[in-house]
Coordinates of C-alpha atoms and ligand atoms in Angstrom, one line a residue:
M1 CA -0.9 -16.5 -18.8
A2 CA 1.0 -13.5 -20.1
D3 CA -2.1 -11.9 -21.4
V4 CA -3.7 -11.5 -17.9
T5 CA -4.8 -8.0 -17.3
T6 CA -5.9 -6.5 -14.0
M7 CA -9.7 -6.2 -13.8
L8 CA -11.5 -2.9 -13.6
V9 CA -14.1 -2.9 -10.8
D10 CA -16.7 -0.1 -10.7
F11 CA -17.3 0.8 -7.0
S12 CA -20.2 3.2 -7.7
A13 CA -22.6 0.8 -5.9
Y14 CA -21.0 1.4 -2.5
N15 CA -18.7 4.5 -3.0
L16 CA -18.1 7.2 -0.4
Q17 CA -20.9 9.4 -1.8
R18 CA -23.5 6.8 -0.8
D19 CA -24.9 6.1 2.7
S20 CA -25.8 2.5 1.8
P21 CA -25.2 0.1 -1.0
D22 CA -27.2 0.5 -4.3
S23 CA -29.3 -2.7 -4.2
N24 CA -29.5 -2.8 -8.0
C25 CA -25.8 -3.3 -8.7
F26 CA -24.3 -4.3 -5.3
Q27 CA -24.3 -8.0 -6.1
K28 CA -22.4 -7.4 -9.3
L29 CA -19.8 -5.5 -7.3
V30 CA -19.5 -8.4 -4.8
D31 CA -19.1 -10.9 -7.6
D32 CA -16.5 -8.8 -9.5
V33 CA -14.4 -8.4 -6.3
Y34 CA -14.6 -12.2 -5.7
L35 CA -13.5 -12.9 -9.2
A36 CA -10.5 -10.5 -9.1
L37 CA -9.3 -11.3 -5.6
T38 CA -9.4 -15.1 -6.1
T39 CA -7.6 -15.0 -9.4
T40 CA -5.0 -12.2 -9.6
G41 CA -5.4 -10.6 -6.2
F42 CA -5.2 -7.2 -7.9
L43 CA -7.9 -4.9 -9.3
Y44 CA -8.5 -1.3 -10.4
L45 CA -11.2 0.5 -8.4
T46 CA -13.1 3.1 -10.4
N47 CA -15.7 5.5 -9.1
H48 CA -14.5 5.0 -5.5
G49 CA -15.6 8.5 -4.3
I50 CA -12.3 9.8 -2.7
P51 CA -12.3 13.4 -3.9
P52 CA -9.5 14.1 -6.5
D53 CA -8.4 17.2 -4.4
V54 CA -7.6 15.0 -1.4
I55 CA -5.4 12.7 -3.6
N56 CA -3.8 15.6 -5.4
N57 CA -2.9 17.5 -2.2
A58 CA -1.2 14.4 -0.8
F59 CA 0.8 13.9 -4.0
Q60 CA 1.8 17.6 -4.0
Q61 CA 2.9 17.6 -0.3
S62 CA 4.7 14.3 -0.8
M63 CA 6.6 15.8 -3.7
A64 CA 7.4 18.9 -1.8
F65 CA 8.9 16.7 0.9
F66 CA 11.1 14.7 -1.4
A67 CA 12.3 17.9 -3.1
L68 CA 13.8 19.1 0.3
Q69 CA 17.5 19.0 0.7
D70 CA 18.9 15.6 1.9
E71 CA 20.1 17.1 5.2
I72 CA 16.6 18.3 6.0
K73 CA 15.0 15.0 5.0
M74 CA 17.5 13.1 7.2
K75 CA 16.1 15.0 10.2
Y76 CA 12.9 13.0 9.8
T77 CA 14.6 9.6 9.4
K78 CA 12.5 6.6 10.5
S79 CA 14.0 4.8 13.5
D80 CA 14.2 1.0 13.7
H81 CA 11.7 0.7 16.5
S82 CA 8.8 2.5 14.8
N83 CA 7.2 2.9 11.5
Q84 CA 6.9 6.7 11.0
G85 CA 9.4 8.8 9.0
Y86 CA 11.7 9.0 6.0
V87 CA 13.8 6.3 4.5
Q88 CA 16.5 7.1 1.9
T89 CA 17.4 5.2 -1.2
E90 CA 18.7 1.6 -0.9
R91 CA 17.8 1.2 2.8
E92 CA 14.9 -1.0 2.0
S93 CA 15.5 -4.3 0.3
L94 CA 12.2 -5.8 -0.7
N95 CA 14.0 -8.7 -2.5
P96 CA 17.3 -9.0 -0.6
E97 CA 18.4 -12.4 -2.0
K98 CA 18.3 -11.3 -5.7
R99 CA 18.7 -7.5 -5.7
P100 CA 20.6 -4.6 -4.1
G101 CA 18.5 -2.0 -2.1
D102 CA 15.6 -0.4 -3.9
Y103 CA 16.2 2.8 -5.9
K104 CA 13.5 4.8 -4.1
E105 CA 12.9 7.1 -1.2
F106 CA 9.8 6.9 1.0
Y107 CA 8.1 8.5 3.9
N108 CA 5.7 6.5 6.1
Y109 CA 2.9 8.5 7.7
V110 CA 1.1 7.0 10.7
P111 CA -1.3 9.2 12.6
K112 CA -1.1 7.4 16.0
I113 CA 0.5 9.0 19.0
Y114 CA 2.2 6.6 21.2
A115 CA 1.4 6.9 24.9
S116 CA 5.1 7.0 25.9
E117 CA 6.7 8.6 22.9
T118 CA 5.2 11.0 20.5
E119 CA 6.5 10.9 17.0
D120 CA 5.5 14.4 16.0
H121 CA 9.1 15.3 15.6
L122 CA 9.2 13.1 12.5
L123 CA 6.6 15.3 10.8
P124 CA 8.1 18.1 8.6
D125 CA 5.8 20.8 10.1
I126 CA 8.4 23.5 9.9
E127 CA 9.2 23.2 6.2
L128 CA 5.8 22.0 5.1
P129 CA 3.0 23.1 7.4
E130 CA 0.3 21.4 5.3
F131 CA 2.0 18.0 5.0
K132 CA 0.4 16.4 8.1
S133 CA -3.2 17.6 7.3
S134 CA -3.0 16.4 3.7
M135 CA -1.7 13.0 4.7
S136 CA -4.2 12.7 7.5
C137 CA -7.1 13.6 5.1
L138 CA -6.1 11.0 2.6
Y139 CA -5.6 8.5 5.5
H140 CA -9.1 9.0 6.8
K141 CA -10.7 8.7 3.3
C142 CA -8.8 5.5 2.7
S143 CA -9.9 4.1 6.0
E144 CA -13.6 4.8 5.1
L145 CA -13.2 3.3 1.7
G146 CA -11.2 0.4 3.1
N147 CA -14.0 -0.5 5.5
R148 CA -16.4 -0.7 2.6
I149 CA -14.0 -2.8 0.6
L150 CA -13.5 -5.1 3.6
E151 CA -17.3 -5.5 3.9
V152 CA -17.6 -6.3 0.2
M153 CA -14.8 -8.9 0.6
A154 CA -16.6 -10.6 3.5
R155 CA -19.8 -10.7 1.6
A156 CA -17.9 -12.2 -1.4
L157 CA -16.8 -15.0 0.9
K158 CA -20.3 -15.3 2.3
L159 CA -19.0 -15.0 5.9
E160 CA -21.5 -15.4 8.6
D161 CA -20.6 -11.9 9.9
P162 CA -20.2 -9.6 6.9
L163 CA -18.5 -7.1 9.2
L164 CA -15.9 -9.5 10.6
F165 CA -13.0 -7.9 8.6
V166 CA -14.2 -4.3 9.4
K167 CA -14.4 -5.0 13.1
A168 CA -10.9 -6.4 13.1
H169 CA -9.7 -2.9 11.8
Q170 CA -11.6 -0.7 14.2
G171 CA -8.4 0.5 15.9
I172 CA -7.1 2.2 12.7
G173 CA -5.4 5.5 13.5
G174 CA -4.8 4.4 17.2
S175 CA -1.9 2.8 19.0
D176 CA -3.0 -0.8 18.5
N177 CA -2.9 -0.6 14.7
D178 CA -0.1 -0.2 12.2
T179 CA -2.1 1.0 9.2
T180 CA 0.2 3.4 7.3
I181 CA 0.3 5.7 4.2
R182 CA 3.6 5.3 2.4
A183 CA 4.6 8.1 0.0
N184 CA 7.0 6.5 -2.5
W185 CA 9.4 8.6 -4.6
Y186 CA 11.5 7.1 -7.4
P187 CA 14.1 9.6 -8.5
P188 CA 14.9 10.1 -12.1
I189 CA 17.8 8.0 -13.5
S190 CA 20.1 10.8 -14.6
D191 CA 23.4 10.3 -16.3
N192 CA 25.4 10.8 -13.2
V193 CA 23.5 8.0 -11.3
Q194 CA 25.2 4.7 -11.0
I195 CA 22.6 1.9 -11.0
K196 CA 23.8 -1.4 -9.6
P197 CA 23.4 -4.7 -11.4
N198 CA 19.8 -6.0 -10.8
Q199 CA 18.8 -2.8 -9.0
I200 CA 15.2 -1.8 -9.6
R201 CA 12.8 0.8 -8.2
C202 CA 11.0 -1.6 -6.0
G203 CA 12.0 -5.2 -5.7
E204 CA 9.6 -8.2 -6.0
H205 CA 7.5 -8.5 -2.8
S206 CA 4.0 -9.0 -1.5
D207 CA 2.5 -6.5 1.0
Y208 CA 2.2 -7.6 4.6
G209 CA -1.2 -6.3 5.8
S210 CA -4.8 -7.0 4.9
I211 CA -5.4 -4.8 1.8
T212 CA -3.4 -2.1 0.0
L213 CA -4.9 0.9 -1.8
L214 CA -2.3 2.3 -4.3
F215 CA -2.4 5.7 -6.0
Q216 CA 0.0 5.9 -8.9
D217 CA 1.0 9.1 -10.8
N218 CA 1.0 8.9 -14.6
I219 CA 4.3 7.1 -14.9
E220 CA 4.3 3.3 -15.6
G221 CA 6.6 0.8 -13.9
L222 CA 4.3 -1.3 -11.6
Q223 CA 4.1 -5.0 -12.6
V224 CA 2.4 -8.0 -11.0
Q225 CA 3.5 -11.6 -11.3
C226 CA 1.3 -14.2 -13.1
Q227 CA 1.0 -17.8 -12.1
D228 CA 3.6 -18.8 -14.7
G229 CA 6.2 -16.5 -13.1
S230 CA 6.1 -13.8 -15.8
F231 CA 5.3 -10.2 -15.0
V232 CA 2.6 -8.0 -16.6
D233 CA 2.2 -4.2 -16.4
V234 CA -0.4 -2.5 -14.3
P235 CA -0.3 0.8 -16.0
P236 CA -1.7 3.9 -14.4
I237 CA -5.4 4.6 -15.1
E238 CA -6.4 8.1 -14.3
G239 CA -8.9 8.4 -11.4
S240 CA -8.6 4.8 -10.4
I241 CA -7.0 3.1 -7.3
V242 CA -5.1 -0.1 -7.6
M243 CA -6.3 -2.4 -4.8
N244 CA -4.6 -5.6 -3.8
V245 CA -4.8 -8.4 -1.2
A246 CA -1.9 -8.5 1.2
D247 CA -0.4 -11.4 3.1
I248 CA -2.3 -11.5 6.4
M249 CA -5.6 -11.5 4.4
Q250 CA -4.4 -14.4 2.3
R251 CA -3.6 -16.3 5.4
W252 CA -6.9 -15.2 7.1
T253 CA -8.9 -16.5 4.1
A254 CA -7.0 -19.8 3.9
D255 CA -5.5 -18.8 0.5
K256 CA -8.9 -18.0 -1.1
F257 CA -7.9 -14.3 -1.7
I258 CA -4.4 -14.1 -3.2
S259 CA -1.6 -11.8 -2.2
T260 CA 0.4 -11.4 -5.4
I261 CA 4.0 -10.6 -5.9
H262 CA 4.6 -7.2 -7.5
R263 CA 7.5 -4.8 -8.3
V264 CA 8.3 -1.5 -9.9
I265 CA 10.8 -1.8 -12.7
M266 CA 13.4 0.6 -14.0
P267 CA 12.2 3.0 -16.8
K268 CA 12.3 1.4 -20.2
T269 CA 12.9 4.4 -22.4
E270 CA 15.3 7.4 -22.2
E271 CA 12.3 9.7 -21.8
L272 CA 10.9 7.7 -18.9
K273 CA 14.4 7.6 -17.3
R274 CA 14.4 11.4 -17.0
S275 CA 11.0 11.2 -15.2
H276 CA 10.7 10.6 -11.6
R277 CA 7.7 8.5 -10.3
Q278 CA 5.5 8.9 -7.3
S279 CA 3.0 6.6 -5.6
L280 CA 1.0 6.7 -2.4
A281 CA 0.3 3.3 -0.8
Y282 CA -2.2 2.9 2.0
F283 CA -1.3 -0.3 3.8
S284 CA -4.3 -1.5 5.9
H285 CA -3.7 -3.7 8.9
P286 CA -5.9 -5.5 11.3
D287 CA -5.5 -4.3 14.9
N288 CA -2.2 -5.6 16.4
S289 CA -3.9 -7.6 19.2
F290 CA -6.4 -9.2 16.8
V291 CA -6.1 -12.9 16.5
V292 CA -6.2 -13.9 12.8
K293 CA -7.8 -17.3 12.4
C294 CA -8.8 -18.9 9.0
V295 CA -12.3 -17.7 8.2
D296 CA -13.2 -21.0 6.6
G297 CA -12.9 -22.7 10.0
S298 CA -9.9 -24.8 8.8
D299 CA -6.6 -25.1 10.6
K300 CA -4.6 -24.5 7.4
Y301 CA -2.6 -21.8 9.3
P302 CA -2.6 -21.6 13.1
P303 CA -4.1 -18.5 14.7
I304 CA -1.6 -15.7 15.1
T305 CA -1.9 -12.1 16.4
N306 CA -1.2 -9.5 13.8
D307 CA 1.7 -7.9 15.7
V308 CA 3.6 -11.3 16.0
Y309 CA 3.1 -11.8 12.3
L310 CA 4.2 -8.3 11.4
K311 CA 7.4 -8.5 13.5
Q312 CA 8.4 -11.6 11.7
R313 CA 8.0 -9.9 8.3
F314 CA 9.6 -6.5 9.1
N315 CA 12.7 -8.1 10.5
A316 CA 13.6 -9.5 7.1
T317 CA 13.2 -6.2 5.2
Y318 CA 15.5 -3.4 6.5
K319 CA 19.2 -2.7 6.4
Y320 CA 20.5 -0.7 9.3
Ligands
AKG1 O1 5.0 2.4 -6.4 C1 4.2 1.5 -6.7 O2 3.5 1.5 -7.7 C2 4.2 0.2 -5.9 C3 4.8 0.3 -4.5 C4 4.6 -0.9 -3.7 O3 4.3 -1.9 -4.1 C5 4.8 -0.7 -2.2 O4 5.2 0.3 -1.7 O5 4.6 -1.7 -1.5
FE2_2 FE1 3.7 -3.3 -2.6

């Protein structure tokens, strides 16, 4: 299985520049998505229609945030009862049994405003007045594209209601939905940095939500696991988005679509060690109160609300 590569899927037939699908090539898109998501669970989306400026601005603002002094970044630290904010190196352990904390920093952006508690104080508006608007712009483009992908996925499974997945995500951006953009920053491994045994940039894990859209910079490191346990590279391809199935979607589809383990390894060469790496991950979630039931009508997994499922998963991941 070690020669498995991640499929390239051309999204032109339903990209954000179109009002409706292109009937000439839509079925090919549906078939390609079915093939990729039932085999590796990962694909590269090309011709998706998110403007490059939107992506570049979010990358630039995210880099400007990580370049701030530590004391400033710490003002924006994520608390343990919410999802927004900054998390410093080693605080997240994605593979706690086998590895020390991940050698990465990240910032989670969630646009929702809680009724009782606003989280605006966790946005770096003073230092970076354009941070919020650039994250928000990418978030909304990803939501639009995400809806189209979810529709294609439902059509691939020939669901009676092709908008079932889309309807389950209608609260994105509001208080009943945890869809998040995570800006990841992997610092360079300079000579004065002590890397612990088995420490890597991002430990082996699968994502928790429905689907993930991942924007990589031009630095390699992402790998996905094959069925035989080995890992293969998912190198950056300029202009593409890496899309993957996450855990609640695997459960929802009674294991038809596969949520695959992935990781980000330490740089292999001296030159890469001196480079930092950035990625932006859009983690899409169904609404918290939505009851996820197997779409094939089976009882392979009992129905569960998304918020109960998420709580179980988050509790295992953070060190406080
Ligand atoms: O940085 C990457 O390429 C992957 C990050 C990732 O898998 C995650 O944040 O869940
Ligand atoms: Fe991930």
